PDB file of C-alpha atoms in Angstrom:
ATOM      1  CA  MET A   1      68.228   4.669 138.031  1.00 48.00           C
ATOM      2  CA  ASN A   2      71.357   2.667 137.063  1.00 52.00           C
ATOM      3  CA  HIS A   3      70.293  -0.947 135.594  1.00 55.00           C
ATOM      4  CA  PRO A   4      72.834  -3.550 135.572  1.00 54.00           C
ATOM      5  CA  SER A   5      73.778  -4.840 132.107  1.00 62.00           C
ATOM      6  CA  ASN A   6      72.530  -7.911 130.949  1.00 73.00           C
ATOM      7  CA  LYS A   7      75.214  -8.361 128.505  1.00 80.00           C
ATOM      8  CA  SER A   8      77.711 -11.387 129.298  1.00 88.00           C
ATOM      9  CA  SER A   9      81.378 -10.562 129.278  1.00 88.00           C
ATOM     10  CA  SER A  10      81.548 -12.467 125.847  1.00 91.00           C
ATOM     11  CA  ASP A  11      78.961 -10.007 124.277  1.00 91.00           C
ATOM     12  CA  MET A  12      80.764  -7.070 125.269  1.00 94.00           C
ATOM     13  CA  ARG A  13      83.854  -8.744 123.893  1.00 95.00           C
ATOM     14  CA  ASN A  14      82.331  -9.603 120.550  1.00 94.00           C
ATOM     15  CA  GLU A  15      80.515  -5.703 120.305  1.00 96.00           C
ATOM     16  CA  TYR A  16      84.294  -4.400 121.106  1.00 97.00           C
ATOM     17  CA  LEU A  17      86.037  -6.653 118.720  1.00 97.00           C
ATOM     18  CA  ASP A  18      83.677  -5.933 116.098  1.00 97.00           C
ATOM     19  CA  LEU A  19      83.712  -2.007 116.371  1.00 97.00           C
ATOM     20  CA  MET A  20      87.371  -2.173 116.298  1.00 97.00           C
ATOM     21  CA  LEU A  21      87.484  -4.446 112.809  1.00 97.00           C
ATOM     22  CA  LYS A  22      84.968  -1.761 111.576  1.00 97.00           C
ATOM     23  CA  CYS A  23      87.140   1.435 112.434  1.00 97.00           C
ATOM     24  CA  LEU A  24      90.595  -0.361 111.544  1.00 97.00           C
ATOM     25  CA  THR A  25      89.259  -1.016 108.009  1.00 97.00           C
ATOM     26  CA  GLY A  26      87.157   2.228 107.733  1.00 95.00           C
ATOM     27  CA  SER A  27      84.054   0.400 107.180  1.00 95.00           C
ATOM     28  CA  ILE A  28      82.112   2.419 110.078  1.00 94.00           C
ATOM     29  CA  TYR A  29      82.501   5.556 108.413  1.00 93.00           C
ATOM     30  CA  HIS A  30      83.025   4.599 104.932  1.00 95.00           C
ATOM     31  CA  ASP A  31      86.263   5.919 104.156  1.00 92.00           C
ATOM     32  CA  ALA A  32      86.919   6.501 100.418  1.00 89.00           C
ATOM     33  CA  PRO A  33      89.691   5.005  98.403  1.00 88.00           C
ATOM     34  CA  THR A  34      92.534   6.728  97.959  1.00 84.00           C
ATOM     35  CA  LYS A  35      93.170   8.416  94.587  1.00 70.00           C
ATOM     36  CA  LEU A  36      95.383   5.546  93.326  1.00 68.00           C
ATOM     37  CA  ASN A  37      91.787   3.849  92.761  1.00 65.00           C
ATOM     38  CA  SER A  38      90.259   4.360  90.102  1.00 72.00           C
ATOM     39  CA  ILE A  39      86.870   4.209  91.830  1.00 72.00           C
ATOM     40  CA  VAL A  40      86.473   7.103  94.195  1.00 78.00           C
ATOM     41  CA  GLU A  41      83.906   6.491  95.999  1.00 88.00           C
ATOM     42  CA  TYR A  42      83.315   3.851  99.156  1.00 90.00           C
ATOM     43  CA  ASP A  43      82.020   0.484  97.860  1.00 90.00           C
ATOM     44  CA  ASP A  44      81.356  -2.272 100.927  1.00 91.00           C
ATOM     45  CA  GLU A  45      81.949  -5.009  98.752  1.00 91.00           C
ATOM     46  CA  LEU A  46      85.241  -3.530  97.889  1.00 90.00           C
ATOM     47  CA  ARG A  47      86.281  -3.199 101.373  1.00 92.00           C
ATOM     48  CA  GLU A  48      85.309  -6.332 102.495  1.00 94.00           C
ATOM     49  CA  TYR A  49      87.721  -8.052 100.613  1.00 93.00           C
ATOM     50  CA  GLY A  50      90.295  -5.607 100.763  1.00 89.00           C
ATOM     51  CA  TRP A  51      90.475  -4.515  97.432  1.00 86.00           C
ATOM     52  CA  ASP A  52      90.869  -0.585  97.496  1.00 88.00           C
ATOM     53  CA  TRP A  53      93.396   1.481  99.274  1.00 87.00           C
ATOM     54  CA  PRO A  54      91.650   3.309 102.052  1.00 92.00           C
ATOM     55  CA  THR A  55      92.207   7.114 102.077  1.00 92.00           C
ATOM     56  CA  VAL A  56      92.649   7.317 106.701  1.00 93.00           C
ATOM     57  CA  ALA A  57      91.584   4.113 107.591  1.00 94.00           C
ATOM     58  CA  HIS A  58      94.476   2.255 109.778  1.00 96.00           C
ATOM     59  CA  SER A  59      94.764  -0.815 107.454  1.00 96.00           C
ATOM     60  CA  MET A  60      93.826  -2.346 103.623  1.00 93.00           C
ATOM     61  CA  ILE A  61      93.342  -5.840 104.391  1.00 95.00           C
ATOM     62  CA  GLY A  62      89.781  -5.795 104.568  1.00 95.00           C
ATOM     63  CA  ARG A  63      87.136  -6.955 106.668  1.00 97.00           C
ATOM     64  CA  LYS A  64      87.738 -10.896 105.429  1.00 97.00           C
ATOM     65  CA  ARG A  65      91.344 -10.932 106.553  1.00 97.00           C
ATOM     66  CA  MET A  66      90.915  -8.587 109.410  1.00 98.00           C
ATOM     67  CA  ARG A  67      88.403 -11.147 110.892  1.00 98.00           C
ATOM     68  CA  ASN A  68      90.804 -13.814 110.142  1.00 98.00           C
ATOM     69  CA  VAL A  69      93.323 -11.967 112.084  1.00 98.00           C
ATOM     70  CA  ARG A  70      90.671 -12.041 114.914  1.00 98.00           C
ATOM     71  CA  ASP A  71      89.924 -15.579 114.315  1.00 98.00           C
ATOM     72  CA  LEU A  72      93.360 -16.820 114.593  1.00 98.00           C
ATOM     73  CA  VAL A  73      94.411 -15.093 117.775  1.00 98.00           C
ATOM     74  CA  GLU A  74      91.451 -15.981 119.834  1.00 98.00           C
ATOM     75  CA  SER A  75      92.408 -19.634 118.701  1.00 98.00           C
ATOM     76  CA  ILE A  76      95.788 -19.558 119.740  1.00 98.00           C
ATOM     77  CA  ILE A  77      94.516 -18.311 123.322  1.00 98.00           C
ATOM     78  CA  GLY A  78      91.716 -20.984 123.695  1.00 97.00           C
ATOM     79  CA  ASN A  79      94.425 -23.643 122.548  1.00 98.00           C
ATOM     80  CA  LYS A  80      97.087 -22.195 124.442  1.00 98.00           C
ATOM     81  CA  VAL A  81      99.510 -22.023 121.940  1.00 98.00           C
ATOM     82  CA  LYS A  82     102.598 -20.711 123.458  1.00 98.00           C
ATOM     83  CA  GLY A  83     104.189 -17.644 121.797  1.00 98.00           C
ATOM     84  CA  ASP A  84     104.142 -14.118 120.530  1.00 98.00           C
ATOM     85  CA  LEU A  85     102.456 -12.718 117.267  1.00 98.00           C
ATOM     86  CA  ILE A  86     104.324 -10.931 114.504  1.00 98.00           C
ATOM     87  CA  GLU A  87     103.526  -9.077 111.736  1.00 98.00           C
ATOM     88  CA  THR A  88     106.398  -8.257 109.039  1.00 98.00           C
ATOM     89  CA  GLY A  89     105.092  -5.353 106.629  1.00 96.00           C
ATOM     90  CA  VAL A  90     102.660  -3.572 108.835  1.00 97.00           C
ATOM     91  CA  TRP A  91     101.649  -0.439 106.865  1.00 94.00           C
ATOM     92  CA  ARG A  92      99.861   1.654 109.331  1.00 96.00           C
ATOM     93  CA  GLY A  93      99.772  -0.823 111.601  1.00 97.00           C
ATOM     94  CA  GLY A  94      95.834  -2.318 111.637  1.00 97.00           C
ATOM     95  CA  ALA A  95      96.101  -5.824 111.675  1.00 98.00           C
ATOM     96  CA  CYS A  96      98.660  -5.593 114.862  1.00 98.00           C
ATOM     97  CA  ILE A  97      96.256  -3.316 116.526  1.00 98.00           C
ATOM     98  CA  MET A  98      93.592  -6.043 116.161  1.00 98.00           C
ATOM     99  CA  MET A  99      96.025  -8.418 117.668  1.00 98.00           C
ATOM    100  CA  ARG A 100      96.274  -6.525 120.774  1.00 98.00           C
ATOM    101  CA  ALA A 101      92.985  -5.615 120.790  1.00 98.00           C
ATOM    102  CA  VAL A 102      92.040  -9.424 121.186  1.00 98.00           C
ATOM    103  CA  LEU A 103      94.506  -9.749 123.813  1.00 98.00           C
ATOM    104  CA  LYS A 104      92.963  -7.040 125.828  1.00 98.00           C
ATOM    105  CA  ALA A 105      89.658  -8.277 124.893  1.00 97.00           C
ATOM    106  CA  TYR A 106      90.717 -11.855 126.630  1.00 97.00           C
ATOM    107  CA  GLY A 107      92.644 -10.321 129.621  1.00 97.00           C
ATOM    108  CA  VAL A 108      95.965 -11.597 128.097  1.00 98.00           C
ATOM    109  CA  THR A 109      99.225 -10.170 129.639  1.00 97.00           C
ATOM    110  CA  ASP A 110     102.011 -12.433 128.915  1.00 97.00           C
ATOM    111  CA  ARG A 111     101.921 -11.902 125.156  1.00 98.00           C
ATOM    112  CA  THR A 112     103.824  -9.559 123.220  1.00 98.00           C
ATOM    113  CA  VAL A 113     102.283  -7.922 119.366  1.00 98.00           C
ATOM    114  CA  TRP A 114     105.943  -7.488 117.375  1.00 98.00           C
ATOM    115  CA  LEU A 115     105.667  -4.933 114.163  1.00 98.00           C
ATOM    116  CA  ALA A 116     108.558  -5.408 112.001  1.00 98.00           C
ATOM    117  CA  ASP A 117     109.050  -3.018 109.090  1.00 96.00           C
ATOM    118  CA  SER A 118     111.413  -0.742 107.423  1.00 94.00           C
ATOM    119  CA  PHE A 119     108.861   1.993 108.308  1.00 94.00           C
ATOM    120  CA  GLU A 120     110.130   3.829 105.027  1.00 91.00           C
ATOM    121  CA  GLY A 121     108.370   1.483 102.366  1.00 86.00           C
ATOM    122  CA  LEU A 122     109.474  -1.374 100.536  1.00 83.00           C
ATOM    123  CA  PRO A 123     113.150  -2.298  99.239  1.00 81.00           C
ATOM    124  CA  LYS A 124     113.701  -1.926  95.510  1.00 86.00           C
ATOM    125  CA  PRO A 125     113.999  -5.052  94.245  1.00 84.00           C
ATOM    126  CA  ASN A 126     117.074  -6.998  94.483  1.00 85.00           C
ATOM    127  CA  VAL A 127     116.873  -9.219  91.117  1.00 87.00           C
ATOM    128  CA  GLU A 128     120.436 -10.540  91.395  1.00 85.00           C
ATOM    129  CA  ASP A 129     119.375 -12.350  94.555  1.00 86.00           C
ATOM    130  CA  TYR A 130     115.632 -13.080  93.819  1.00 85.00           C
ATOM    131  CA  PRO A 131     114.867 -13.048  90.224  1.00 81.00           C
ATOM    132  CA  ALA A 132     111.536 -13.211  90.976  1.00 82.00           C
ATOM    133  CA  ASP A 133     110.915  -9.653  92.062  1.00 78.00           C
ATOM    134  CA  ALA A 134     111.692  -8.308  88.768  1.00 84.00           C
ATOM    135  CA  GLY A 135     109.608  -5.820  87.520  1.00 83.00           C
ATOM    136  CA  GLU A 136     108.020  -5.314  90.697  1.00 79.00           C
ATOM    137  CA  THR A 137     107.537  -1.460  91.368  1.00 74.00           C
ATOM    138  CA  PHE A 138     106.294  -1.366  95.418  1.00 77.00           C
ATOM    139  CA  HIS A 139     109.373   0.664  96.185  1.00 83.00           C
ATOM    140  CA  GLU A 140     108.005   3.561  94.124  1.00 71.00           C
ATOM    141  CA  TYR A 141     104.695   3.914  96.052  1.00 74.00           C
ATOM    142  CA  GLU A 142     104.906   6.695  98.694  1.00 78.00           C
ATOM    143  CA  GLU A 143     101.731   5.509 100.240  1.00 78.00           C
ATOM    144  CA  LEU A 144     103.429   2.712 101.582  1.00 80.00           C
ATOM    145  CA  SER A 145     105.801   4.304 103.628  1.00 84.00           C
ATOM    146  CA  VAL A 146     104.478   5.066 107.211  1.00 93.00           C
ATOM    147  CA  SER A 147     106.522   6.094 109.857  1.00 96.00           C
ATOM    148  CA  ILE A 148     106.891   4.177 113.379  1.00 97.00           C
ATOM    149  CA  ASP A 149     105.858   7.607 114.565  1.00 97.00           C
ATOM    150  CA  ARG A 150     102.625   7.384 112.837  1.00 96.00           C
ATOM    151  CA  VAL A 151     102.131   3.846 113.316  1.00 97.00           C
ATOM    152  CA  GLN A 152     102.693   4.534 117.108  1.00 98.00           C
ATOM    153  CA  GLU A 153     100.315   7.177 116.966  1.00 98.00           C
ATOM    154  CA  ASN A 154      97.670   4.779 115.468  1.00 97.00           C
ATOM    155  CA  PHE A 155      97.997   2.178 118.495  1.00 98.00           C
ATOM    156  CA  ARG A 156      97.353   5.323 121.064  1.00 98.00           C
ATOM    157  CA  ARG A 157      94.255   6.454 119.539  1.00 96.00           C
ATOM    158  CA  TYR A 158      92.692   3.258 120.061  1.00 97.00           C
ATOM    159  CA  GLY A 159      94.183   3.171 123.785  1.00 97.00           C
ATOM    160  CA  LEU A 160      96.600   0.086 122.451  1.00 98.00           C
ATOM    161  CA  LEU A 161     100.113   1.383 122.728  1.00 98.00           C
ATOM    162  CA  ASP A 162     101.875  -0.065 125.636  1.00 98.00           C
ATOM    163  CA  GLU A 163     104.507  -2.550 127.094  1.00 97.00           C
ATOM    164  CA  GLN A 164     103.152  -5.520 125.141  1.00 98.00           C
ATOM    165  CA  VAL A 165     103.613  -3.943 121.908  1.00 98.00           C
ATOM    166  CA  LYS A 166     107.181  -3.788 120.209  1.00 98.00           C
ATOM    167  CA  PHE A 167     108.935  -2.458 117.237  1.00 98.00           C
ATOM    168  CA  ILE A 168     111.420  -3.944 114.760  1.00 98.00           C
ATOM    169  CA  LYS A 169     112.664  -1.032 112.833  1.00 97.00           C
ATOM    170  CA  GLY A 170     114.940  -1.977 109.497  1.00 96.00           C
ATOM    171  CA  TRP A 171     114.824  -4.418 106.454  1.00 95.00           C
ATOM    172  CA  PHE A 172     114.090  -7.894 107.331  1.00 96.00           C
ATOM    173  CA  LYS A 173     117.338  -9.159 106.490  1.00 94.00           C
ATOM    174  CA  ASP A 174     119.245  -7.096 108.972  1.00 96.00           C
ATOM    175  CA  THR A 175     116.539  -7.227 112.037  1.00 97.00           C
ATOM    176  CA  LEU A 176     115.101 -10.613 111.913  1.00 97.00           C
ATOM    177  CA  PRO A 177     117.920 -13.283 112.205  1.00 96.00           C
ATOM    178  CA  GLY A 178     119.011 -11.292 115.586  1.00 95.00           C
ATOM    179  CA  ALA A 179     115.423 -10.093 116.723  1.00 96.00           C
ATOM    180  CA  PRO A 180     114.750 -10.590 120.345  1.00 96.00           C
ATOM    181  CA  ILE A 181     111.779 -13.156 120.199  1.00 98.00           C
ATOM    182  CA  ASP A 182     111.806 -16.657 121.960  1.00 97.00           C
ATOM    183  CA  LYS A 183     108.920 -18.360 120.912  1.00 98.00           C
ATOM    184  CA  LEU A 184     105.586 -17.183 118.128  1.00 98.00           C
ATOM    185  CA  ALA A 185     102.308 -18.492 118.074  1.00 98.00           C
ATOM    186  CA  LEU A 186     101.426 -16.498 114.922  1.00 98.00           C
ATOM    187  CA  ILE A 187     103.342 -14.780 112.035  1.00 98.00           C
ATOM    188  CA  ARG A 188     101.649 -12.702 109.404  1.00 98.00           C
ATOM    189  CA  LEU A 189     103.631 -12.060 106.434  1.00 98.00           C
ATOM    190  CA  ASP A 190     102.680  -8.844 104.622  1.00 95.00           C
ATOM    191  CA  GLY A 191     105.635  -7.833 102.619  1.00 92.00           C
ATOM    192  CA  ASP A 192     104.427  -8.028  99.308  1.00 90.00           C
ATOM    193  CA  LEU A 193     107.941  -9.054  97.369  1.00 94.00           C
ATOM    194  CA  TYR A 194     109.748 -12.920  97.241  1.00 95.00           C
ATOM    195  CA  GLU A 195     112.178 -11.310  98.985  1.00 95.00           C
ATOM    196  CA  SER A 196     110.469  -9.723 102.011  1.00 95.00           C
ATOM    197  CA  THR A 197     108.558 -12.821 102.722  1.00 97.00           C
ATOM    198  CA  ILE A 198     111.353 -15.492 102.002  1.00 97.00           C
ATOM    199  CA  GLN A 199     113.205 -13.598 104.340  1.00 97.00           C
ATOM    200  CA  PRO A 200     110.910 -13.610 107.580  1.00 97.00           C
ATOM    201  CA  LEU A 201     110.127 -17.242 107.290  1.00 98.00           C
ATOM    202  CA  ASP A 202     113.746 -18.421 107.386  1.00 97.00           C
ATOM    203  CA  ALA A 203     114.460 -16.077 110.371  1.00 98.00           C
ATOM    204  CA  LEU A 204     111.336 -17.128 112.216  1.00 98.00           C
ATOM    205  CA  TYR A 205     109.526 -20.017 111.522  1.00 98.00           C
ATOM    206  CA  ASP A 206     111.739 -22.261 113.832  1.00 97.00           C
ATOM    207  CA  LYS A 207     110.535 -19.914 116.905  1.00 98.00           C
ATOM    208  CA  LEU A 208     106.718 -21.229 115.540  1.00 98.00           C
ATOM    209  CA  SER A 209     105.213 -23.314 118.123  1.00 98.00           C
ATOM    210  CA  VAL A 210     103.290 -26.296 116.665  1.00 98.00           C
ATOM    211  CA  GLY A 211     100.093 -25.293 116.735  1.00 98.00           C
ATOM    212  CA  GLY A 212     100.814 -21.853 116.057  1.00 98.00           C
ATOM    213  CA  TYR A 213      99.946 -20.122 112.269  1.00 98.00           C
ATOM    214  CA  VAL A 214     101.385 -18.492 109.748  1.00 98.00           C
ATOM    215  CA  ILE A 215      99.238 -15.857 107.307  1.00 98.00           C
ATOM    216  CA  VAL A 216     100.189 -14.876 104.214  1.00 98.00           C
ATOM    217  CA  ASP A 217      98.495 -11.730 102.967  1.00 96.00           C
ATOM    218  CA  ASP A 218      99.543 -11.511  99.329  1.00 93.00           C
ATOM    219  CA  TYR A 219     100.019 -15.097  98.217  1.00 96.00           C
ATOM    220  CA  HIS A 220      97.226 -14.832  95.005  1.00 96.00           C
ATOM    221  CA  VAL A 221      98.060 -11.431  94.121  1.00 92.00           C
ATOM    222  CA  VAL A 222     101.900 -11.439  93.875  1.00 93.00           C
ATOM    223  CA  LYS A 223     103.390 -13.725  92.296  1.00 94.00           C
ATOM    224  CA  GLY A 224     106.874 -13.601  94.095  1.00 94.00           C
ATOM    225  CA  CYS A 225     105.171 -13.704  97.192  1.00 96.00           C
ATOM    226  CA  LYS A 226     103.772 -17.416  96.286  1.00 96.00           C
ATOM    227  CA  ALA A 227     106.883 -18.179  94.487  1.00 97.00           C
ATOM    228  CA  ALA A 228     108.673 -17.528  97.988  1.00 97.00           C
ATOM    229  CA  ILE A 229     106.019 -19.583  99.941  1.00 98.00           C
ATOM    230  CA  HIS A 230     106.537 -22.616  98.097  1.00 97.00           C
ATOM    231  CA  ASP A 231     110.034 -22.368  97.486  1.00 97.00           C
ATOM    232  CA  PHE A 232     110.257 -22.618 101.325  1.00 98.00           C
ATOM    233  CA  PHE A 233     108.234 -25.597 101.397  1.00 98.00           C
ATOM    234  CA  LYS A 234     110.742 -27.076  99.170  1.00 97.00           C
ATOM    235  CA  LYS A 235     113.439 -26.426 101.162  1.00 96.00           C
ATOM    236  CA  ARG A 236     111.835 -26.974 104.601  1.00 96.00           C
ATOM    237  CA  ASP A 237     110.487 -30.739 102.794  1.00 96.00           C
ATOM    238  CA  ILE A 238     106.883 -29.669 104.514  1.00 96.00           C
ATOM    239  CA  ASN A 239     103.531 -29.740 102.531  1.00 96.00           C
ATOM    240  CA  PRO A 240     101.053 -27.964 105.078  1.00 96.00           C
ATOM    241  CA  GLN A 241      97.344 -27.184 103.845  1.00 96.00           C
ATOM    242  CA  LEU A 242      96.846 -23.843 102.989  1.00 98.00           C
ATOM    243  CA  VAL A 243      93.722 -22.450 103.861  1.00 98.00           C
ATOM    244  CA  GLU A 244      91.626 -19.812 101.934  1.00 97.00           C
ATOM    245  CA  ILE A 245      90.762 -16.532 103.563  1.00 97.00           C
ATOM    246  CA  ASP A 246      89.689 -14.444 100.975  1.00 95.00           C
ATOM    247  CA  GLY A 247      90.963 -15.061  97.286  1.00 93.00           C
ATOM    248  CA  VAL A 248      93.403 -12.702  98.013  1.00 94.00           C
ATOM    249  CA  GLY A 249      95.283 -14.351 101.598  1.00 97.00           C
ATOM    250  CA  VAL A 250      95.990 -17.886 102.937  1.00 98.00           C
ATOM    251  CA  TYR A 251      97.282 -19.442 106.040  1.00 98.00           C
ATOM    252  CA  TRP A 252      98.293 -22.421 107.699  1.00 98.00           C
ATOM    253  CA  LYS A 253      98.686 -24.470 110.820  1.00 98.00           C
ATOM    254  CA  LYS A 254     102.276 -25.898 111.981  1.00 98.00           C
ATOM    255  CA  GLU A 255     101.610 -29.373 112.757  1.00 95.00           C
ATOM    256  CA  GLN A 256     104.702 -30.744 113.426  1.00 82.00           C
TER     257      GLN A 256
END
């Protein structure tokens, strides 16, 4: 005999999104770090804070920063902040998969998740224009180059590749100024470099709704990234309150 579930829609939504978080970060199956890490076995604390690079998981940001993605998208939905969601620098797509999962869980059909990336890794530092990036070697890591086909397949595996997911392929300086985006409610910056942080802000910040959020993934771990944020604040004459996420990333809310 089939019995009706006693679970509320809220309970089922939470269970779905909690499971998505565990899967996207590799926590549910204890995905070991890549060979780039000195630690060879899965460590739950490292995965909580995103301090290792998982071998097969679809995100390296760890559970705390992934929860932050969920929380802010839920806040945007609850407060009816207008606009789409974008991540600039997506790796295997995990954070954007979470964004799409939250929209699905709440039955939101009028927002798009945008993924902006070269899908060829990071650019070689342009030291002449962005001296803060001198000495950075992110472009040498083949592991950071994930093709658009692979990211799309990752979405497909969760049943989340649909018309509400759109891709912007190319270097930010070429693609973002003319991107066909009208309004944003969330900007997640994960470009590591000064160049790859300041360019999305310059191109997209004016499209961010009041009440929307900017997440900066690498604020505390890449000097150029942090410098770009504060140079942008100075240029725009703004001083938003930065909120800590996990000792690595921060975010702020656009108040005006």
